[in-house]
Amino acid sequence: MSVAASTLHESENPWRNAQSQFDAAAGLLGLEPRLCAVLREVRREFTVRFPVQMDDGSVRMFTGYRVQHNTTRGPAKGGIRFHPECSLDEVKALAMWMTWKCALANLPFGGAKGGVIVDPAELSHHELERLTRRFATEITVLIGPESDIPAPDVNTSAEIMAWIMDTLSMEAGHSVPAVVTGKPIDIGGSEGRHRATGRGVTVVTLEACRCLGMEPATTTVAVQGFGNVGSVSAQLMHEEGFRVCAISDVTGGVHDPAGLDIPAILEHRRAGGTLATLTGLRRVSNQSLLELPVDVLVPAALESQITAANAARIQARLIVEGANGPTTTEADHVLERRGVVVVPDILANAGGVTVSYFEWVQDLQSFFWEEPEINRRLEAVMRRGFAQMVEAAQAHTVSWRMGAYLVAVQRVADATAVRGIYP
Ligand code: NAD
């Protein structure tokens, strides 16, 4: 579980991990100290406390955050999550990772993230809408099509993006579709956005397997987290011929070494079922799923899942980080020593922000593309990012994670240097 930063073991604090990853890359690049000083901090961190009227007439106070790490290469971009254990340190880390992710994919965006401390499962639909609209209003000073563009993340959806878009549009007096991405198609959302992150995960998994000489038909996969990213990844990998043996959500998971029938499980979920109500399958806990004897592990839930405590027991040969920050820095060192290859989050889950970029461009031009065009462009961005990561890693004899960081950090550093330090 991701838990509030104050109660975390310091090595599992995502902000500490994000900064230590940056420090390692900056050291290898020999970045000037003044650039390091700028890039290792967030530009803006905004905390809001706001009231929401509950259905019974009572009022509850909530805390939310919007953080912009860097806006040198373009408007800030990053999702909003609703989670009871959301913290400012978590949001800062996620904002920094967005900066590197956008730079590696070469999108003209900086990095941001937002979050509200709330368990949405405890709210009615109307309460959730009121909370969303009030939070959107609270962060209006920061967000906008040219300044900062939110998107869905953990526990937020296309519908929640529609409420944010509508709130900002009502305040502006006209429709502002480009203020958020991941919206429903009816109001300027993009074809292919819902499946974009999972599609990107699948594209880089195929690329990594090719590098490692692994064939999908003989490759087993475990996916932790069966939300947007995890379920689409499992589905598309299944379609590519991988044997997806284990999946899980917050309630736990299911495991079948012979391979799960992913389409049937998705059908069960569409019919209102959950992983907990699946019958006839072996149960597996979230922790033991990570340690199953599979070839590929896709953590697609939350941060700090692979830590110094379990890294030595991971049996997968390849880890593809669907989630942001699932591996702590200490765990990364253990995995590297053991020869476990990691496709890092800033590449692996960049498919979402890539199609968000396409959505923003389509909204600004009021000109919409067909899904095959979007998927083709998405795959090209993912393959280019993968190739640049591998090339940098080989050139410096470092891990793929560090290769990805070298490309991304250098791009943001170059942009910062050429713009100069204002005034
Ligand atoms: P989601 O809310 O759709 O799904 C999250 C899933 O994780 C759910 O199945 C939930 O039950 C499960 N989960 C929660 N806590 C868990 C735990 N302790 N152990 C196991 N499973 C747990 O969220 P999502 O959008 O799929 O995001 C998942 C991860 O991917 C996050 O790290 C997010 O930042 C990252 N991400 C999402 C996108 C996107 O486009 N949605 C893009 C890039 C990265």
mmCIF file of N, CA, C and O in Angstrom, residues 61-121:
data_model
loop_
_atom_site.group_PDB
_atom_site.id
_atom_site.type_symbol
_atom_site.label_atom_id
_atom_site.label_comp_id
_atom_site.label_asym_id
_atom_site.label_seq_id
_atom_site.Cartn_x
_atom_site.Cartn_y
_atom_site.Cartn_z
ATOM 1 N N MET A 61 -14.778 18.632 5.632
ATOM 2 C CA MET A 61 -13.625 19.331 5.058
ATOM 3 C C MET A 61 -12.699 18.308 4.390
ATOM 4 O O MET A 61 -12.496 17.210 4.914
ATOM 5 N N PHE A 62 -12.140 18.691 3.246
ATOM 6 C CA PHE A 62 -11.202 17.824 2.523
ATOM 7 C C PHE A 62 -9.917 18.599 2.240
ATOM 8 O O PHE A 62 -9.931 19.836 2.190
ATOM 9 N N THR A 63 -8.841 17.864 2.047
ATOM 10 C CA THR A 63 -7.557 18.472 1.678
ATOM 11 C C THR A 63 -7.165 17.956 0.300
ATOM 12 O O THR A 63 -7.281 16.756 0.023
ATOM 13 N N GLY A 64 -6.729 18.873 -0.555
ATOM 14 C CA GLY A 64 -6.281 18.482 -1.898
ATOM 15 C C GLY A 64 -4.996 19.209 -2.266
ATOM 16 O O GLY A 64 -4.618 20.201 -1.625
ATOM 17 N N TYR A 65 -4.343 18.694 -3.291
ATOM 18 C CA TYR A 65 -3.065 19.268 -3.727
ATOM 19 C C TYR A 65 -3.035 19.396 -5.243
ATOM 20 O O TYR A 65 -3.605 18.572 -5.963
ATOM 21 N N ARG A 66 -2.347 20.399 -5.728
ATOM 22 C CA ARG A 66 -1.932 20.444 -7.132
ATOM 23 C C ARG A 66 -0.484 20.915 -7.110
ATOM 24 O O ARG A 66 -0.171 21.966 -6.522
ATOM 25 N N VAL A 67 0.376 20.126 -7.723
ATOM 26 C CA VAL A 67 1.805 20.438 -7.733
ATOM 27 C C VAL A 67 2.275 20.512 -9.175
ATOM 28 O O VAL A 67 1.948 19.660 -9.996
ATOM 29 N N GLN A 68 3.037 21.567 -9.493
ATOM 30 C CA GLN A 68 3.696 21.665 -10.809
ATOM 31 C C GLN A 68 5.194 21.542 -10.566
ATOM 32 O O GLN A 68 5.784 22.389 -9.892
ATOM 33 N N HIS A 69 5.778 20.492 -11.100
ATOM 34 C CA HIS A 69 7.218 20.334 -10.905
ATOM 35 C C HIS A 69 8.009 21.246 -11.826
ATOM 36 O O HIS A 69 8.935 21.926 -11.403
ATOM 37 N N ASN A 70 7.646 21.256 -13.112
ATOM 38 C CA ASN A 70 8.452 22.020 -14.071
ATOM 39 C C ASN A 70 7.577 22.374 -15.269
ATOM 40 O O ASN A 70 6.784 21.562 -15.719
ATOM 41 N N THR A 71 7.741 23.596 -15.781
ATOM 42 C CA THR A 71 6.935 24.013 -16.939
ATOM 43 C C THR A 71 7.833 24.604 -18.024
ATOM 44 O O THR A 71 7.388 25.388 -18.853
ATOM 45 N N THR A 72 9.094 24.210 -18.032
ATOM 46 C CA THR A 72 10.043 24.810 -18.975
ATOM 47 C C THR A 72 9.728 24.437 -20.422
ATOM 48 O O THR A 72 9.877 25.251 -21.318
ATOM 49 N N ARG A 73 9.310 23.189 -20.655
ATOM 50 C CA ARG A 73 9.100 22.732 -22.034
ATOM 51 C C ARG A 73 7.647 22.894 -22.493
ATOM 52 O O ARG A 73 7.321 22.559 -23.633
ATOM 53 N N GLY A 74 6.778 23.406 -21.626
ATOM 54 C CA GLY A 74 5.381 23.584 -22.026
ATOM 55 C C GLY A 74 4.475 23.580 -20.810
ATOM 56 O O GLY A 74 4.955 23.519 -19.668
ATOM 57 N N PRO A 75 3.150 23.626 -21.033
ATOM 58 C CA PRO A 75 2.211 23.619 -19.912
ATOM 59 C C PRO A 75 2.421 22.386 -19.028
ATOM 60 O O PRO A 75 2.855 21.335 -19.509
ATOM 61 N N ALA A 76 2.080 22.537 -17.751
ATOM 62 C CA ALA A 76 2.178 21.401 -16.836
ATOM 63 C C ALA A 76 1.098 20.376 -17.195
ATOM 64 O O ALA A 76 0.009 20.742 -17.618
ATOM 65 N N LYS A 77 1.415 19.096 -17.032
ATOM 66 C CA LYS A 77 0.468 18.033 -17.397
ATOM 67 C C LYS A 77 0.558 16.930 -16.360
ATOM 68 O O LYS A 77 1.662 16.491 -16.019
ATOM 69 N N GLY A 78 -0.580 16.473 -15.899
ATOM 70 C CA GLY A 78 -0.552 15.356 -14.950
ATOM 71 C C GLY A 78 -1.917 15.089 -14.350
ATOM 72 O O GLY A 78 -2.762 15.979 -14.252
ATOM 73 N N GLY A 79 -2.118 13.861 -13.931
ATOM 74 C CA GLY A 79 -3.422 13.405 -13.472
ATOM 75 C C GLY A 79 -3.802 13.911 -12.097
ATOM 76 O O GLY A 79 -3.035 14.582 -11.407
ATOM 77 N N ILE A 80 -5.039 13.579 -11.738
ATOM 78 C CA ILE A 80 -5.568 13.854 -10.389
ATOM 79 C C ILE A 80 -6.012 12.523 -9.816
ATOM 80 O O ILE A 80 -6.728 11.771 -10.489
ATOM 81 N N ARG A 81 -5.569 12.216 -8.586
ATOM 82 C CA ARG A 81 -6.027 10.983 -7.942
ATOM 83 C C ARG A 81 -6.827 11.290 -6.694
ATOM 84 O O ARG A 81 -6.608 12.310 -6.047
ATOM 85 N N PHE A 82 -7.781 10.425 -6.414
ATOM 86 C CA PHE A 82 -8.554 10.497 -5.175
ATOM 87 C C PHE A 82 -8.161 9.265 -4.376
ATOM 88 O O PHE A 82 -8.447 8.132 -4.799
ATOM 89 N N HIS A 83 -7.519 9.466 -3.240
ATOM 90 C CA HIS A 83 -7.068 8.302 -2.468
ATOM 91 C C HIS A 83 -6.933 8.686 -1.001
ATOM 92 O O HIS A 83 -6.425 9.766 -0.698
ATOM 93 N N PRO A 84 -7.347 7.795 -0.090
ATOM 94 C CA PRO A 84 -7.293 8.159 1.337
ATOM 95 C C PRO A 84 -5.875 8.398 1.831
ATOM 96 O O PRO A 84 -5.674 9.093 2.832
ATOM 97 N N GLU A 85 -4.878 7.812 1.167
ATOM 98 C CA GLU A 85 -3.501 7.954 1.657
ATOM 99 C C GLU A 85 -2.673 8.892 0.795
ATOM 100 O O GLU A 85 -1.436 8.879 0.867
ATOM 101 N N CYS A 86 -3.345 9.704 -0.004
ATOM 102 C CA CYS A 86 -2.641 10.700 -0.819
ATOM 103 C C CYS A 86 -1.909 11.676 0.122
ATOM 104 O O CYS A 86 -2.410 12.017 1.186
ATOM 105 N N SER A 87 -0.716 12.095 -0.273
ATOM 106 C CA SER A 87 0.044 13.053 0.549
ATOM 107 C C SER A 87 0.763 14.022 -0.375
ATOM 108 O O SER A 87 0.943 13.747 -1.566
ATOM 109 N N LEU A 88 1.215 15.137 0.214
ATOM 110 C CA LEU A 88 1.930 16.123 -0.594
ATOM 111 C C LEU A 88 3.211 15.515 -1.173
ATOM 112 O O LEU A 88 3.531 15.739 -2.343
ATOM 113 N N ASP A 89 3.936 14.724 -0.397
ATOM 114 C CA ASP A 89 5.169 14.114 -0.911
ATOM 115 C C ASP A 89 4.871 13.183 -2.085
ATOM 116 O O ASP A 89 5.630 13.124 -3.051
ATOM 117 N N GLU A 90 3.771 12.441 -2.000
ATOM 118 C CA GLU A 90 3.402 11.551 -3.104
ATOM 119 C C GLU A 90 3.118 12.380 -4.359
ATOM 120 O O GLU A 90 3.595 12.071 -5.456
ATOM 121 N N VAL A 91 2.348 13.467 -4.199
ATOM 122 C CA VAL A 91 1.966 14.279 -5.362
ATOM 123 C C VAL A 91 3.199 14.969 -5.956
ATOM 124 O O VAL A 91 3.333 15.088 -7.180
ATOM 125 N N LYS A 92 4.137 15.400 -5.097
ATOM 126 C CA LYS A 92 5.377 16.011 -5.606
ATOM 127 C C LYS A 92 6.170 15.016 -6.451
ATOM 128 O O LYS A 92 6.676 15.337 -7.531
ATOM 129 N N ALA A 93 6.273 13.792 -5.951
ATOM 130 C CA ALA A 93 7.015 12.762 -6.700
ATOM 131 C C ALA A 93 6.344 12.497 -8.043
ATOM 132 O O ALA A 93 7.000 12.449 -9.090
ATOM 133 N N LEU A 94 5.019 12.355 -8.010
ATOM 134 C CA LEU A 94 4.288 12.063 -9.242
ATOM 135 C C LEU A 94 4.430 13.208 -10.246
ATOM 136 O O LEU A 94 4.523 12.988 -11.450
ATOM 137 N N ALA A 95 4.486 14.451 -9.735
ATOM 138 C CA ALA A 95 4.658 15.616 -10.624
ATOM 139 C C ALA A 95 6.045 15.591 -11.269
ATOM 140 O O ALA A 95 6.193 15.840 -12.476
ATOM 141 N N MET A 96 7.068 15.263 -10.483
ATOM 142 C CA MET A 96 8.424 15.193 -11.056
ATOM 143 C C MET A 96 8.512 14.092 -12.111
ATOM 144 O O MET A 96 9.071 14.285 -13.195
ATOM 145 N N TRP A 97 7.920 12.929 -11.806
ATOM 146 C CA TRP A 97 7.961 11.831 -12.786
ATOM 147 C C TRP A 97 7.264 12.239 -14.082
ATOM 148 O O TRP A 97 7.666 11.825 -15.170
ATOM 149 N N MET A 98 6.194 13.063 -13.966
ATOM 150 C CA MET A 98 5.509 13.525 -15.187
ATOM 151 C C MET A 98 6.438 14.382 -16.047
ATOM 152 O O MET A 98 6.392 14.321 -17.274
ATOM 153 N N THR A 99 7.269 15.199 -15.400
ATOM 154 C CA THR A 99 8.205 16.031 -16.180
ATOM 155 C C THR A 99 9.114 15.139 -17.022
ATOM 156 O O THR A 99 9.296 15.361 -18.226
ATOM 157 N N TRP A 100 9.690 14.116 -16.384
ATOM 158 C CA TRP A 100 10.634 13.241 -17.105
ATOM 159 C C TRP A 100 9.898 12.425 -18.174
ATOM 160 O O TRP A 100 10.419 12.187 -19.267
ATOM 161 N N LYS A 101 8.683 11.990 -17.833
ATOM 162 C CA LYS A 101 7.904 11.171 -18.782
ATOM 163 C C LYS A 101 7.601 11.967 -20.049
ATOM 164 O O LYS A 101 7.795 11.479 -21.173
ATOM 165 N N CYS A 102 7.143 13.204 -19.884
ATOM 166 C CA CYS A 102 6.808 14.037 -21.057
ATOM 167 C C CYS A 102 8.073 14.343 -21.858
ATOM 168 O O CYS A 102 8.034 14.357 -23.101
ATOM 169 N N ALA A 103 9.185 14.558 -21.163
ATOM 170 C CA ALA A 103 10.432 14.876 -21.878
ATOM 171 C C ALA A 103 10.916 13.656 -22.656
ATOM 172 O O ALA A 103 11.344 13.769 -23.810
ATOM 173 N N LEU A 104 10.830 12.464 -22.033
ATOM 174 C CA LEU A 104 11.301 11.256 -22.714
ATOM 175 C C LEU A 104 10.450 10.974 -23.954
ATOM 176 O O LEU A 104 10.978 10.590 -25.003
ATOM 177 N N ALA A 105 9.141 11.204 -23.850
ATOM 178 C CA ALA A 105 8.255 10.994 -25.008
ATOM 179 C C ALA A 105 8.345 12.172 -25.981
ATOM 180 O O ALA A 105 7.732 12.146 -27.043
ATOM 181 N N ASN A 106 9.095 13.186 -25.583
ATOM 182 C CA ASN A 106 9.280 14.411 -26.375
ATOM 183 C C ASN A 106 7.960 15.127 -26.646
ATOM 184 O O ASN A 106 7.709 15.593 -27.754
ATOM 185 N N LEU A 107 7.134 15.200 -25.595
ATOM 186 C CA LEU A 107 5.873 15.945 -25.679
ATOM 187 C C LEU A 107 6.138 17.355 -25.143
ATOM 188 O O LEU A 107 6.920 17.513 -24.210
ATOM 189 N N PRO A 108 5.459 18.374 -25.680
ATOM 190 C CA PRO A 108 5.741 19.746 -25.250
ATOM 191 C C PRO A 108 5.021 20.119 -23.957
ATOM 192 O O PRO A 108 4.242 21.065 -23.903
ATOM 193 N N PHE A 109 5.272 19.328 -22.907
ATOM 194 C CA PHE A 109 4.628 19.531 -21.610
ATOM 195 C C PHE A 109 5.668 19.480 -20.499
ATOM 196 O O PHE A 109 6.692 18.800 -20.625
ATOM 197 N N GLY A 110 5.333 20.166 -19.402
ATOM 198 C CA GLY A 110 6.058 19.961 -18.153
ATOM 199 C C GLY A 110 5.283 18.955 -17.311
ATOM 200 O O GLY A 110 4.353 18.311 -17.793
ATOM 201 N N GLY A 111 5.649 18.855 -16.021
ATOM 202 C CA GLY A 111 5.042 17.827 -15.176
ATOM 203 C C GLY A 111 4.250 18.406 -14.022
ATOM 204 O O GLY A 111 4.669 19.368 -13.376
ATOM 205 N N ALA A 112 3.080 17.804 -13.761
ATOM 206 C CA ALA A 112 2.238 18.210 -12.636
ATOM 207 C C ALA A 112 1.509 16.987 -12.089
ATOM 208 O O ALA A 112 1.550 15.916 -12.696
ATOM 209 N N LYS A 113 0.881 17.117 -10.980
ATOM 210 C CA LYS A 113 -0.004 16.070 -10.456
ATOM 211 C C LYS A 113 -0.919 16.707 -9.430
ATOM 212 O O LYS A 113 -0.590 17.758 -8.863
ATOM 213 N N GLY A 114 -2.047 16.059 -9.187
ATOM 214 C CA GLY A 114 -2.965 16.542 -8.170
ATOM 215 C C GLY A 114 -3.558 15.383 -7.409
ATOM 216 O O GLY A 114 -3.510 14.235 -7.870
ATOM 217 N N GLY A 115 -4.104 15.692 -6.252
ATOM 218 C CA GLY A 115 -4.739 14.623 -5.490
ATOM 219 C C GLY A 115 -5.622 15.190 -4.399
ATOM 220 O O GLY A 115 -5.425 16.320 -3.954
ATOM 221 N N VAL A 116 -6.607 14.396 -4.005
ATOM 222 C CA VAL A 116 -7.450 14.747 -2.862
ATOM 223 C C VAL A 116 -7.407 13.569 -1.895
ATOM 224 O O VAL A 116 -7.459 12.407 -2.325
ATOM 225 N N ILE A 117 -7.280 13.892 -0.599
ATOM 226 C CA ILE A 117 -7.286 12.831 0.419
ATOM 227 C C ILE A 117 -8.735 12.425 0.648
ATOM 228 O O ILE A 117 -9.485 13.130 1.326
ATOM 229 N N VAL A 118 -9.138 11.351 0.031
ATOM 230 C CA VAL A 118 -10.522 10.883 0.156
ATOM 231 C C VAL A 118 -10.604 9.442 -0.335
ATOM 232 O O VAL A 118 -9.882 9.049 -1.252
ATOM 233 N N ASP A 119 -11.477 8.674 0.308
ATOM 234 C CA ASP A 119 -11.802 7.358 -0.238
ATOM 235 C C ASP A 119 -13.117 7.506 -0.995
ATOM 236 O O ASP A 119 -14.184 7.602 -0.370
ATOM 237 N N PRO A 120 -13.071 7.559 -2.327
ATOM 238 C CA PRO A 120 -14.299 7.836 -3.067
ATOM 239 C C PRO A 120 -15.375 6.779 -2.850
ATOM 240 O O PRO A 120 -16.557 7.065 -3.039
ATOM 241 N N ALA A 121 -14.961 5.581 -2.421
ATOM 242 C CA ALA A 121 -15.951 4.528 -2.179
ATOM 243 C C ALA A 121 -16.887 4.905 -1.023
ATOM 244 O O ALA A 121 -17.983 4.359 -0.897
#
